[in-house]
mmCIF file with all atom_site columns, C-alpha atoms in Angstrom:
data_model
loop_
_atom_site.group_PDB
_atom_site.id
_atom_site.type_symbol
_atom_site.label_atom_id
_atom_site.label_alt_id
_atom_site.label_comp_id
_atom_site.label_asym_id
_atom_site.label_entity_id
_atom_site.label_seq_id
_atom_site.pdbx_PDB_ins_code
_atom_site.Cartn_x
_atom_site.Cartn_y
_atom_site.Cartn_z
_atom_site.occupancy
_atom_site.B_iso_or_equiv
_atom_site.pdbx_formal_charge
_atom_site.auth_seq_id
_atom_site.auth_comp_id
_atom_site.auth_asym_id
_atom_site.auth_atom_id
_atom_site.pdbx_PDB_model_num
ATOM 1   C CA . UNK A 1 1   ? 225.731 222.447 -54.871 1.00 70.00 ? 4   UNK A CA 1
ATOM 2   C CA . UNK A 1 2   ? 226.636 226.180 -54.145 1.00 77.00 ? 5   UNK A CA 1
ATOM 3   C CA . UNK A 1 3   ? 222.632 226.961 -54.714 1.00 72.00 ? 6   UNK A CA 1
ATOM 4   C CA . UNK A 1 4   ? 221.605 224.230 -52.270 1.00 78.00 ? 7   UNK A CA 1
ATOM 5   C CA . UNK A 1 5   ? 223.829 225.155 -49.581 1.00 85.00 ? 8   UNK A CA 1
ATOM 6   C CA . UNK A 1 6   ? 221.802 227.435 -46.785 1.00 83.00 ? 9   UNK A CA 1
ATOM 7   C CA . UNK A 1 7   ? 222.974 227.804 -43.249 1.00 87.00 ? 10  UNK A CA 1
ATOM 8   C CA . UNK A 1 8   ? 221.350 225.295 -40.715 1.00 92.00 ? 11  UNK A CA 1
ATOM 9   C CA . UNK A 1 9   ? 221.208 226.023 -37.020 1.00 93.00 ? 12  UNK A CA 1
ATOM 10  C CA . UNK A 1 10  ? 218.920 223.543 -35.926 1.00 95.00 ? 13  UNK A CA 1
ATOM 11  C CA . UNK A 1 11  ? 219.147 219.286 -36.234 1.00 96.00 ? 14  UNK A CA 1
ATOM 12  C CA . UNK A 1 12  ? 217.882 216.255 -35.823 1.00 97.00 ? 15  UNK A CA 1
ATOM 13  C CA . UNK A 1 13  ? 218.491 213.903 -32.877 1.00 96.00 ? 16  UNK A CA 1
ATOM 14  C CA . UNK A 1 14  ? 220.502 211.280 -35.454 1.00 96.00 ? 17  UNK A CA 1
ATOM 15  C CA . UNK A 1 15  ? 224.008 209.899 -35.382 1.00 96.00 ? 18  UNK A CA 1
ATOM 16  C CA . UNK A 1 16  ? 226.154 211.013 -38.069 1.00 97.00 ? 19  UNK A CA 1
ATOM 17  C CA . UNK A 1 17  ? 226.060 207.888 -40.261 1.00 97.00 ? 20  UNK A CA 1
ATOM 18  C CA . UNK A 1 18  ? 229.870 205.877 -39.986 1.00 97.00 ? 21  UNK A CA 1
ATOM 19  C CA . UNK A 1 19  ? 230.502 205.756 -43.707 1.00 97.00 ? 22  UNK A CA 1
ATOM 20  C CA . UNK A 1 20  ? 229.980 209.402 -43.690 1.00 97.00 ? 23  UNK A CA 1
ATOM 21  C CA . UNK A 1 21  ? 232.334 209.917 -40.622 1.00 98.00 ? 24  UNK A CA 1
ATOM 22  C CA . UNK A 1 22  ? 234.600 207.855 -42.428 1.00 98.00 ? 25  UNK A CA 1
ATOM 23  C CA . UNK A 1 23  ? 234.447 210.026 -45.799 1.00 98.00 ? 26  UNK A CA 1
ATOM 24  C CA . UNK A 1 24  ? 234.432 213.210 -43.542 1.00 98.00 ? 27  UNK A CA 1
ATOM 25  C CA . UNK A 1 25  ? 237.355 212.305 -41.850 1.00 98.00 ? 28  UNK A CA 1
ATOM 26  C CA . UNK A 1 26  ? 239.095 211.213 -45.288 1.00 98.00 ? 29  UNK A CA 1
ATOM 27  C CA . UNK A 1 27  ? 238.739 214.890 -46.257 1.00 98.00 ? 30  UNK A CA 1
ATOM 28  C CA . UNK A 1 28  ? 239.701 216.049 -43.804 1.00 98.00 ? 31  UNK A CA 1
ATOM 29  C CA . UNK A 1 29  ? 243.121 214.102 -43.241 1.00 98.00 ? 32  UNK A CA 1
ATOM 30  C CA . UNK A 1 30  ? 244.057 215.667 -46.980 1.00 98.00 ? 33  UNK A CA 1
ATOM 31  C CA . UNK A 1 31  ? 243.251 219.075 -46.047 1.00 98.00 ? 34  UNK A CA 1
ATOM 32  C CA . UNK A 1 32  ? 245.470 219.161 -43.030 1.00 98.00 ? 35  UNK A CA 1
ATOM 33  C CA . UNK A 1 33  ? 247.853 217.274 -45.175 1.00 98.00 ? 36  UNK A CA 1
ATOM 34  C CA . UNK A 1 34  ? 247.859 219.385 -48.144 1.00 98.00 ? 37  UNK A CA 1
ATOM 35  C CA . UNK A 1 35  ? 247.612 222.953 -46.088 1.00 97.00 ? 38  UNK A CA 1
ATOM 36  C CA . UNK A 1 36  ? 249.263 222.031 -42.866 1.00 97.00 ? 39  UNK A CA 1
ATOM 37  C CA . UNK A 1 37  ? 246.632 222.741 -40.840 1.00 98.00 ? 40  UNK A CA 1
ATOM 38  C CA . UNK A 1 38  ? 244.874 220.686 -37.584 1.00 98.00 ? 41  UNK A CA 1
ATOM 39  C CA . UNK A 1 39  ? 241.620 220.324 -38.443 1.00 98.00 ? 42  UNK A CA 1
ATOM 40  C CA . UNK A 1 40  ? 239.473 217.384 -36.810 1.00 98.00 ? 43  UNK A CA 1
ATOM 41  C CA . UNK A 1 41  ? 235.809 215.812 -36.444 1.00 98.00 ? 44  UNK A CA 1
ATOM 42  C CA . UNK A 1 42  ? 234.225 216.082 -33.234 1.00 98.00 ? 45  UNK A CA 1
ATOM 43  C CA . UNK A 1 43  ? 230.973 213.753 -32.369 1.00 98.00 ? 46  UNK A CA 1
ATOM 44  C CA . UNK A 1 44  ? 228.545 213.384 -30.303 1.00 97.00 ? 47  UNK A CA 1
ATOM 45  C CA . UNK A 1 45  ? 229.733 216.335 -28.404 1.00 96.00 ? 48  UNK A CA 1
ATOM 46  C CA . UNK A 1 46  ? 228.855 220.223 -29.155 1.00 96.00 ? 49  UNK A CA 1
ATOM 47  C CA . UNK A 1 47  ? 231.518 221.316 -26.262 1.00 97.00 ? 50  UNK A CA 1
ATOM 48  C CA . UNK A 1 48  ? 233.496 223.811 -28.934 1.00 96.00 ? 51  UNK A CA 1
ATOM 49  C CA . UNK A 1 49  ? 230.281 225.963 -29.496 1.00 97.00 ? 52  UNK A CA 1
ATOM 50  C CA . UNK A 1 50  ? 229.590 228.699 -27.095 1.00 96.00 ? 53  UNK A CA 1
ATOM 51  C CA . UNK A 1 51  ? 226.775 229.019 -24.913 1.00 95.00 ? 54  UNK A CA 1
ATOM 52  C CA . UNK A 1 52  ? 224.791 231.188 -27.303 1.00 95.00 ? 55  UNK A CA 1
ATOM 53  C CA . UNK A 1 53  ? 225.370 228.861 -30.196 1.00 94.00 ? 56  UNK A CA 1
ATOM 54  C CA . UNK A 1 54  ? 224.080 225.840 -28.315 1.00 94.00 ? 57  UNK A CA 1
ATOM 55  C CA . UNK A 1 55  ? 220.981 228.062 -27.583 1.00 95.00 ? 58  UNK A CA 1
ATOM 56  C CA . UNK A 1 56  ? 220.980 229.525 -30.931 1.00 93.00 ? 59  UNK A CA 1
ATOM 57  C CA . UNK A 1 57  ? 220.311 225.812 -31.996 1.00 94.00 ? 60  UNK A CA 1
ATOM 58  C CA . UNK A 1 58  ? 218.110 224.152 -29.318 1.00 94.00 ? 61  UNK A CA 1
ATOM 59  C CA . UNK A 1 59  ? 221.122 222.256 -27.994 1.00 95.00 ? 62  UNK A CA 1
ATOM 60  C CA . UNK A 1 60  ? 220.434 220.482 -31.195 1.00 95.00 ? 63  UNK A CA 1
ATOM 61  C CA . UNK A 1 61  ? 223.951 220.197 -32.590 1.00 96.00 ? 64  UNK A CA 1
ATOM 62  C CA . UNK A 1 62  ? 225.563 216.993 -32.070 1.00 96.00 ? 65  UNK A CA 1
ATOM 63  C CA . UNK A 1 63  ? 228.933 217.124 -33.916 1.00 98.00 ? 66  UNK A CA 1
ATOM 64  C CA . UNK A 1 64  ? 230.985 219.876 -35.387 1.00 98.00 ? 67  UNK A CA 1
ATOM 65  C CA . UNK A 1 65  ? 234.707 220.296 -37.044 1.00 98.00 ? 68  UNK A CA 1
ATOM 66  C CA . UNK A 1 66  ? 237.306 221.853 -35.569 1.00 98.00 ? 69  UNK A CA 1
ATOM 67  C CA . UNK A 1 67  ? 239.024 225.010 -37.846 1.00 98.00 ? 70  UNK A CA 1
ATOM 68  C CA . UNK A 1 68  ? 242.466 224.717 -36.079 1.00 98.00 ? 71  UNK A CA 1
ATOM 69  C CA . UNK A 1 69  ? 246.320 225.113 -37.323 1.00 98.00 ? 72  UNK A CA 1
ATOM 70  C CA . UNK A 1 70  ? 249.793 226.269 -36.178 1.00 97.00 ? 73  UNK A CA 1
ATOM 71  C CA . UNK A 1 71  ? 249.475 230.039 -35.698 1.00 95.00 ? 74  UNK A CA 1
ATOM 72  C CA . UNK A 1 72  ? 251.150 232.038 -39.271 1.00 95.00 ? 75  UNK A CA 1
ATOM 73  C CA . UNK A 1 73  ? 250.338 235.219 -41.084 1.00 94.00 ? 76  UNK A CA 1
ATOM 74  C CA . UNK A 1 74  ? 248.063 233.333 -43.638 1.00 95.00 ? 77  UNK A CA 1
ATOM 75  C CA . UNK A 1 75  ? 246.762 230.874 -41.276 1.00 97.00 ? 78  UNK A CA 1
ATOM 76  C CA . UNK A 1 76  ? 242.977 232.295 -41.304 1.00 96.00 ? 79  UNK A CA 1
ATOM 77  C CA . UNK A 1 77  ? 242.779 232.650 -45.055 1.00 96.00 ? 80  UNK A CA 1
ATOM 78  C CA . UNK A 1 78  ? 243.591 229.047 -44.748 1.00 97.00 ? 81  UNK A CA 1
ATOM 79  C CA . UNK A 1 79  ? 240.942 228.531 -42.577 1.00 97.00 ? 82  UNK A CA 1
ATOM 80  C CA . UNK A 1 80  ? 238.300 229.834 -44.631 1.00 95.00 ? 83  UNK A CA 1
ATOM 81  C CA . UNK A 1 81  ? 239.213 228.341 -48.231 1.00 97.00 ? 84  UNK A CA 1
ATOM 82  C CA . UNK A 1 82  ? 239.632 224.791 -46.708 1.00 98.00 ? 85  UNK A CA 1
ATOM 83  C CA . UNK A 1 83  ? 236.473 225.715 -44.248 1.00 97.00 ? 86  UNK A CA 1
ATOM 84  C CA . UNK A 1 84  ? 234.446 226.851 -47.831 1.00 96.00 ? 87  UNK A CA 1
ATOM 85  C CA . UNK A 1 85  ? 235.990 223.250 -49.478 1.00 97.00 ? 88  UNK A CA 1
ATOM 86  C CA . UNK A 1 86  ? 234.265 221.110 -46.353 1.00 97.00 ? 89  UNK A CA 1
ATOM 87  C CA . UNK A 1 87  ? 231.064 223.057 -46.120 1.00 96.00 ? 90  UNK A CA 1
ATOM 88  C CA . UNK A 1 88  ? 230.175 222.410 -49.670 1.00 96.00 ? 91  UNK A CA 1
ATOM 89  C CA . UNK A 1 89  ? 231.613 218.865 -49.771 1.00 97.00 ? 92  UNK A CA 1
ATOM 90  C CA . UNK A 1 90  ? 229.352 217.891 -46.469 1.00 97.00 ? 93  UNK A CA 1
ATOM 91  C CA . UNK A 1 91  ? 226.077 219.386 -48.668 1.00 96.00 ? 94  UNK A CA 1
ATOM 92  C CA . UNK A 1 92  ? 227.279 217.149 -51.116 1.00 96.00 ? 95  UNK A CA 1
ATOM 93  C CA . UNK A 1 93  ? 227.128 214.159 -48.796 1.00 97.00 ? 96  UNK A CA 1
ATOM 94  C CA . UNK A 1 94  ? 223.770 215.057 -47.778 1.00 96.00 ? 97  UNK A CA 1
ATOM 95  C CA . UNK A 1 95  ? 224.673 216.970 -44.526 1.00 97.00 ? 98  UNK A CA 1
ATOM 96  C CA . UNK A 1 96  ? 223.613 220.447 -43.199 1.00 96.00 ? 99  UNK A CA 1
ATOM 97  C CA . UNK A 1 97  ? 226.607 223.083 -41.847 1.00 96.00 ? 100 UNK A CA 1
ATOM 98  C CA . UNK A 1 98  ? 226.701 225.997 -39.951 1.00 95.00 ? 101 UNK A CA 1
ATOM 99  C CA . UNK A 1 99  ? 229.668 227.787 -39.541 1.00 94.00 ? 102 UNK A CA 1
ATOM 100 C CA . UNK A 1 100 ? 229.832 229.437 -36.047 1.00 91.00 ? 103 UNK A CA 1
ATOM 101 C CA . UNK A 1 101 ? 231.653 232.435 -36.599 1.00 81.00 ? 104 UNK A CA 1
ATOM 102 C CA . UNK A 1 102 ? 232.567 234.338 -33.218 1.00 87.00 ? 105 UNK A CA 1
ATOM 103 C CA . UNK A 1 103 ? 230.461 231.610 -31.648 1.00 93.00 ? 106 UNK A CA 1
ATOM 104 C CA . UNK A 1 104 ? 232.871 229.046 -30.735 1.00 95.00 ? 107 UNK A CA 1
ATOM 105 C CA . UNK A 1 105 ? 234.959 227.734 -27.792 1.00 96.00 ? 108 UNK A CA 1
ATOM 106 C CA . UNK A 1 106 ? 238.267 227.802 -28.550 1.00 95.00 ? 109 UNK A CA 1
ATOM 107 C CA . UNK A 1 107 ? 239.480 226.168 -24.831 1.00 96.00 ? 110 UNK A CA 1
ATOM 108 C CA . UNK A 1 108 ? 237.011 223.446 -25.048 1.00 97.00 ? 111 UNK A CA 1
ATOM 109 C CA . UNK A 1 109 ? 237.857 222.924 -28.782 1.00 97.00 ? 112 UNK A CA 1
ATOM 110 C CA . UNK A 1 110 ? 241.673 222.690 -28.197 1.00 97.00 ? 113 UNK A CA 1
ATOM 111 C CA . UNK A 1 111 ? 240.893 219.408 -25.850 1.00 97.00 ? 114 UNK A CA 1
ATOM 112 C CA . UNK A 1 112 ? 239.798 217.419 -28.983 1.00 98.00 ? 115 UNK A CA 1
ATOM 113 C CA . UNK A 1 113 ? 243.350 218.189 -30.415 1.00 97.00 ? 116 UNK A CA 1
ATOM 114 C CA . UNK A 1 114 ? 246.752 216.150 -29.980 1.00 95.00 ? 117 UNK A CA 1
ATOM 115 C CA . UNK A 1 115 ? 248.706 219.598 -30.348 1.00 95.00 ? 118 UNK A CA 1
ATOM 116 C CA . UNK A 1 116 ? 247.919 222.040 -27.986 1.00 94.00 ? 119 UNK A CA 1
ATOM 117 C CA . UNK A 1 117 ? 249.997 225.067 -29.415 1.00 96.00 ? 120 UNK A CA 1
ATOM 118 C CA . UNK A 1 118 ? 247.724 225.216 -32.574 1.00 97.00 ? 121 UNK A CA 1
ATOM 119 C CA . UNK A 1 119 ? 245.611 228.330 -32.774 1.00 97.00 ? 122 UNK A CA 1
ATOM 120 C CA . UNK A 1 120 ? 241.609 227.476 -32.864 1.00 96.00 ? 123 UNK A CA 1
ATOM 121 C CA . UNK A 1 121 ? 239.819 230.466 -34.845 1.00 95.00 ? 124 UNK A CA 1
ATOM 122 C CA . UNK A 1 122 ? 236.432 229.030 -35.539 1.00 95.00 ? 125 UNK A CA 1
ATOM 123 C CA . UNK A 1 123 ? 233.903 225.473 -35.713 1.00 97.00 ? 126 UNK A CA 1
ATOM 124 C CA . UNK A 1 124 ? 231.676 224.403 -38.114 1.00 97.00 ? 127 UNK A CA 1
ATOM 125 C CA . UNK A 1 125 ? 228.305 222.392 -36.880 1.00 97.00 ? 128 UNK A CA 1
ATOM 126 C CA . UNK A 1 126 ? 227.255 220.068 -38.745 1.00 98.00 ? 129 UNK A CA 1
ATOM 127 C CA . UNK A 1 127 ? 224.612 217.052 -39.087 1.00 97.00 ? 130 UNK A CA 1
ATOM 128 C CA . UNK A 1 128 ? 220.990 216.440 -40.779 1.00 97.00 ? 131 UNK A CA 1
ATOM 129 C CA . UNK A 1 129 ? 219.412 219.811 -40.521 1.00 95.00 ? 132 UNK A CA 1
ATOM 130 C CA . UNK A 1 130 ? 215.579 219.640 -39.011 1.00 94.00 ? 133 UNK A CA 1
ATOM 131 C CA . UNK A 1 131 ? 215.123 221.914 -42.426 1.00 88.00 ? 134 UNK A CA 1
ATOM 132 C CA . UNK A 1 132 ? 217.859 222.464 -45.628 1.00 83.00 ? 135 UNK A CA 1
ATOM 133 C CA . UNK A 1 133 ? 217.715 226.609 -44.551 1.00 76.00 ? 136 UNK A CA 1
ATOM 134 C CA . UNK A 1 134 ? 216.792 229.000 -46.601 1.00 73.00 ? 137 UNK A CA 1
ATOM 135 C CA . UNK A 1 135 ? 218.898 231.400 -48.859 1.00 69.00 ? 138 UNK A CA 1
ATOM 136 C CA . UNK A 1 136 ? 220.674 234.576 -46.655 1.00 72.00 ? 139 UNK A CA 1
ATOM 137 C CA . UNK A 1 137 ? 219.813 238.531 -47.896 1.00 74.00 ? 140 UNK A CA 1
ATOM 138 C CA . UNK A 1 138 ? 222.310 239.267 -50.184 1.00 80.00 ? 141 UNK A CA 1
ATOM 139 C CA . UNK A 1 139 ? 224.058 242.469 -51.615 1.00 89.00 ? 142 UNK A CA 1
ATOM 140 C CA . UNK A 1 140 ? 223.619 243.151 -55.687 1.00 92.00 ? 143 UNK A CA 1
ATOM 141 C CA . UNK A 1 141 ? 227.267 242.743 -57.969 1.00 93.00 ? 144 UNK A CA 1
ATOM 142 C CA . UNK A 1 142 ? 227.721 246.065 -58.260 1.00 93.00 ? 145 UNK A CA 1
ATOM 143 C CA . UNK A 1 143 ? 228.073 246.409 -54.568 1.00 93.00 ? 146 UNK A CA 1
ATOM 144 C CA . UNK A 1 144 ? 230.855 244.227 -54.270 1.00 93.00 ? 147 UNK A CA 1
ATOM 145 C CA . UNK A 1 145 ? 232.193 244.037 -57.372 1.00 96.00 ? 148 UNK A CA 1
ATOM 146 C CA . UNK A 1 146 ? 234.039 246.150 -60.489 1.00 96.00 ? 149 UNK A CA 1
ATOM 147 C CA . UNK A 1 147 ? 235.215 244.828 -63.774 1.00 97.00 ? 150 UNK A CA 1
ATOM 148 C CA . UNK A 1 148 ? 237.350 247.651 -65.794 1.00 96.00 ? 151 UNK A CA 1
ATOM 149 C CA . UNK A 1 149 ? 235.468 247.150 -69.307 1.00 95.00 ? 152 UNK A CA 1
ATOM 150 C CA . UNK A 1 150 ? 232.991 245.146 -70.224 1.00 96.00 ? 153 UNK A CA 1
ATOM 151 C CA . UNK A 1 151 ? 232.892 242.045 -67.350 1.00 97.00 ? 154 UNK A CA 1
ATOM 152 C CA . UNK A 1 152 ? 233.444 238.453 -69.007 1.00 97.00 ? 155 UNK A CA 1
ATOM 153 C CA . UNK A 1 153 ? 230.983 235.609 -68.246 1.00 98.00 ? 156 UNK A CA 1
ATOM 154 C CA . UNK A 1 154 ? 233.567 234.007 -66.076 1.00 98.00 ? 157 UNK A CA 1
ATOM 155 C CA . UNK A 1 155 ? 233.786 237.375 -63.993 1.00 98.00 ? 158 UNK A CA 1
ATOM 156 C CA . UNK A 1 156 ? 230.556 237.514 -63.344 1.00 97.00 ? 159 UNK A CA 1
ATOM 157 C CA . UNK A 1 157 ? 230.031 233.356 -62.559 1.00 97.00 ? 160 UNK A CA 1
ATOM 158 C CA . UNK A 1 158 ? 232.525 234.154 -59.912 1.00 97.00 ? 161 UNK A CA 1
ATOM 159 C CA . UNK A 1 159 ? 231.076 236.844 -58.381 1.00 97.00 ? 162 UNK A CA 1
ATOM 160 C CA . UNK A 1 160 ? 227.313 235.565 -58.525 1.00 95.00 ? 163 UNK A CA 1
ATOM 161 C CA . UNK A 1 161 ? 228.883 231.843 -56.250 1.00 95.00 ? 164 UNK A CA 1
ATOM 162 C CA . UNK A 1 162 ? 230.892 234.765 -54.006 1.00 95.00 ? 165 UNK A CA 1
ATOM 163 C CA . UNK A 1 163 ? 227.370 235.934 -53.504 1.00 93.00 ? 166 UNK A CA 1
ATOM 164 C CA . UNK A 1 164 ? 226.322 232.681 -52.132 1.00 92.00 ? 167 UNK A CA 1
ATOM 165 C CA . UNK A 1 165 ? 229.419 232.270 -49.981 1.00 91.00 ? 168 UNK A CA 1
ATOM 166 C CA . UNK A 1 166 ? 228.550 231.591 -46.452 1.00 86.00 ? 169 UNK A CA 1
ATOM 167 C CA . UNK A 1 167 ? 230.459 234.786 -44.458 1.00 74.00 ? 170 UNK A CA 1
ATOM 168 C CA . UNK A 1 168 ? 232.277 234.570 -41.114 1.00 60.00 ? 171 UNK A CA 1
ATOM 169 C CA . UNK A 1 169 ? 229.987 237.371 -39.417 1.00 61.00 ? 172 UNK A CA 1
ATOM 170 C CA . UNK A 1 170 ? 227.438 237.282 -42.725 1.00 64.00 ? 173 UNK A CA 1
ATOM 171 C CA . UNK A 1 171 ? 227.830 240.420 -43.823 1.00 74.00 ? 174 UNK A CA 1
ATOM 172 C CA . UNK A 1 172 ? 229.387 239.544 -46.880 1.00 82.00 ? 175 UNK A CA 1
ATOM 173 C CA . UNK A 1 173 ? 232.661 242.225 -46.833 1.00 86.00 ? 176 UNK A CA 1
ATOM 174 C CA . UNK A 1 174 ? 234.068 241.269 -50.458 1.00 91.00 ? 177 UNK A CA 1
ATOM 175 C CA . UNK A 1 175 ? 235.822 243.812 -52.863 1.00 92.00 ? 178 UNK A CA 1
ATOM 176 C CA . UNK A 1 176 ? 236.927 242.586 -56.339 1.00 96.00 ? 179 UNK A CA 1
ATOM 177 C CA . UNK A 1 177 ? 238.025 244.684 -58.845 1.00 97.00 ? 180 UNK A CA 1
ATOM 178 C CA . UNK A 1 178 ? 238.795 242.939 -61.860 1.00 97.00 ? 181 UNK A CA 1
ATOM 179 C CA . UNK A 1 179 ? 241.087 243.950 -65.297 1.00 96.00 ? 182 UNK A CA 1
ATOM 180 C CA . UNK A 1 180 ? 241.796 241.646 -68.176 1.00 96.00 ? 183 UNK A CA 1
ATOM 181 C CA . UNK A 1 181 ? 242.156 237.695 -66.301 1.00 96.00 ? 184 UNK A CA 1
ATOM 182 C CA . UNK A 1 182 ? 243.500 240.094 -63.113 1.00 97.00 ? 185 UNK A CA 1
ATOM 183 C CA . UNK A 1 183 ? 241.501 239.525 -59.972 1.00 97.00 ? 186 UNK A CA 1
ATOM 184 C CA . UNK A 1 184 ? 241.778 241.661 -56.635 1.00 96.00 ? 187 UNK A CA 1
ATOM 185 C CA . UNK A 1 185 ? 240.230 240.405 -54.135 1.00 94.00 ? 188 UNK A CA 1
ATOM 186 C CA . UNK A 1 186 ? 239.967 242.286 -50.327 1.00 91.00 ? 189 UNK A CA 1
ATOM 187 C CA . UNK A 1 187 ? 237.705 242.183 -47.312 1.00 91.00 ? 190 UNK A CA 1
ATOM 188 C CA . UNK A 1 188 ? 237.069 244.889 -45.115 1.00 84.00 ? 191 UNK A CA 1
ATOM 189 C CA . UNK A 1 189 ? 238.646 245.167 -41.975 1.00 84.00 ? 192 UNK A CA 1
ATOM 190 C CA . UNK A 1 190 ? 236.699 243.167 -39.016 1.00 77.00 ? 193 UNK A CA 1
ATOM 191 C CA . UNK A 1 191 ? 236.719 240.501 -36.844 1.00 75.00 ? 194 UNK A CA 1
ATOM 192 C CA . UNK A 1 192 ? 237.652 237.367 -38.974 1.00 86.00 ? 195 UNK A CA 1
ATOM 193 C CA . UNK A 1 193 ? 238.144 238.973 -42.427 1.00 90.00 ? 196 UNK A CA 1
ATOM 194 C CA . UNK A 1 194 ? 241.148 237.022 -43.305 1.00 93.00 ? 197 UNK A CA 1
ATOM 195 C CA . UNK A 1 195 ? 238.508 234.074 -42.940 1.00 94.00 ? 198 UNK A CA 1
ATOM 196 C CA . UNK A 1 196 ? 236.186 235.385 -45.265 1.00 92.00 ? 199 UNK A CA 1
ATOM 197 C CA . UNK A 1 197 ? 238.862 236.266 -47.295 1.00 94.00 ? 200 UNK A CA 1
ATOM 198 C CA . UNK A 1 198 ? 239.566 232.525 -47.518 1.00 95.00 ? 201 UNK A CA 1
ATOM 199 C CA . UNK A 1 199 ? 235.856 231.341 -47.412 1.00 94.00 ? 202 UNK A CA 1
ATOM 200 C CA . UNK A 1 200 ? 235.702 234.575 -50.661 1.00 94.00 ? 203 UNK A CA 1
ATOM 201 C CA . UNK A 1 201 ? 238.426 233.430 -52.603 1.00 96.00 ? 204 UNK A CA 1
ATOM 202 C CA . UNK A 1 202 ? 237.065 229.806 -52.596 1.00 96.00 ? 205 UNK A CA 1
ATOM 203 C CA . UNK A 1 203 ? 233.745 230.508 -53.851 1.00 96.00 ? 206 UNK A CA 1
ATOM 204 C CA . UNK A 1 204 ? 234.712 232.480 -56.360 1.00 97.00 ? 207 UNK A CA 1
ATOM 205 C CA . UNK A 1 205 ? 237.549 230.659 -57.831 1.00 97.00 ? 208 UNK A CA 1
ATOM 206 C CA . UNK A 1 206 ? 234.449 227.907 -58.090 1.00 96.00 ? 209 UNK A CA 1
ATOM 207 C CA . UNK A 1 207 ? 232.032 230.070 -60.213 1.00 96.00 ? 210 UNK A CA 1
ATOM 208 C CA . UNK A 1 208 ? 234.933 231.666 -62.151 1.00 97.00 ? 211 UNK A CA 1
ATOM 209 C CA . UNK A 1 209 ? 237.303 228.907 -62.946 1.00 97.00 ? 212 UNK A CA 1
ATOM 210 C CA . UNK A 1 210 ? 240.330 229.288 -61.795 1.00 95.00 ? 213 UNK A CA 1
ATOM 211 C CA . UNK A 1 211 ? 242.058 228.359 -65.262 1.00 97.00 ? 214 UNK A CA 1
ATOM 212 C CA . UNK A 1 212 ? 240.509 232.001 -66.446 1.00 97.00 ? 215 UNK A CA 1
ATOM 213 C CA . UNK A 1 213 ? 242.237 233.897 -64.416 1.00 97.00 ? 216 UNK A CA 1
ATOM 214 C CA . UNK A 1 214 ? 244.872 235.208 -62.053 1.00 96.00 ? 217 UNK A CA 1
ATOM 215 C CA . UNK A 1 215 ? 244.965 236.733 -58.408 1.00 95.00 ? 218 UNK A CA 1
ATOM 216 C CA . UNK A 1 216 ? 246.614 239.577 -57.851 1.00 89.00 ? 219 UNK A CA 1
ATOM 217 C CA . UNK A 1 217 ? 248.144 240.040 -54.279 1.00 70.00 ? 220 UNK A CA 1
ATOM 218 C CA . UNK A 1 218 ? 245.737 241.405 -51.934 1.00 49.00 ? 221 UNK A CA 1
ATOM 219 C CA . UNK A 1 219 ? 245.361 244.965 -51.205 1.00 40.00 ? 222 UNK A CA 1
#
């Protein structure tokens, strides 16, 4: 599924089909459950992207998810590992995503939401793409990555699905340094890089298992 998924910016003029809403909004509901967080569904409506977005697309998104939870120190690392968990799991129901990055409106977005003192820091569009996308320039392992030794299989699974890993402004800021089952993971400092620290962690935990190893705190 991590292969498959591509970035789509453009989509057809179809409904979101209501068992998928339903199945969608399922996730959803045990995200914000298990994280505390306020994220929500929006369709038929592409009022939370910004201008440039809608453009971006051909004013061809139609529905999009809301990345929205009460405002805390870890709250955009949240964001982007429960962000990463939706993306892949609508590929898996046969939809096409696009996270928006800095392309979002936050105001509009917060309308959608029962809470209003929750902090909005990002949407995801999402729908049938017009195509499936294709696969984004990516840096080499050694660019992102070092393993003191010789790097175990599970090391380098992790770091080949980080590679893949959609980023919040894609320019894929990951450091991981890597000793024994010790994993450091960091992102460089940016706009959103406690997202892609989130969306990061995710993808690797996926290719590397997380039963092979443990995180170290962030430096």
């Amino acid at each position: 599924m991590i292969e498959k998924r591509h970035t789509v910016r453009k989509y057809l003029d179809k409904p979101l089909d209501m068992d998928l809403i339903g199945l969608l909004n399922d996730c959803i509901e045990q995200i914000n459950k298990l994280y505390d967080l306020t994220f929500k569904l929006v369709t038929n409506n592409s009022d939370g992207l910004s201008s440039l977005a809608r453009l971006m697309s051909n004013n061809s998104v139609q529905n999009y998810i809301i990345l929205a939870g009460k405002d805390s120190s870890d709250l955009d690392e949240k964001i982007g590992y429960c962000g990463a968990d939706l993306i892949l799991y609508a590929q898996g129901l046969g939809l096409n995503t696009w996270w928006c990055g800095g392309m979002f409106n936050g105001k509009n977005a917060l309308k959608h939401l029962d809470d209003k003192t929750v902090r909005v820091n990002g949407v995801i569009a999402i729908g049938y793409g017009k195509t499936q996308g294709v696969p984004h320039k990516s840096k080499r392992p050694d660019q992102i990555s070092h393993y003191q030794g010789k790097a175990p299989d599970w090391f380098k699974s992790g770091i080949k699905a980080l590679l893949l890993a959609p980023s919040a402004l894609n320019r894929q800021p990951y450091i991981v340094d890597g000793v024994g089952n010790k994993v450091s993971f960091k992102v460089k400092n940016g706009a959103f890089s406690q997202v892609d620290l989130g969306i990061g962690k995710y993808f690797f935990e996926l290719g590397a298992d997380k039963s092979n190893f443990e995180w170290e705190d962030t430096l």
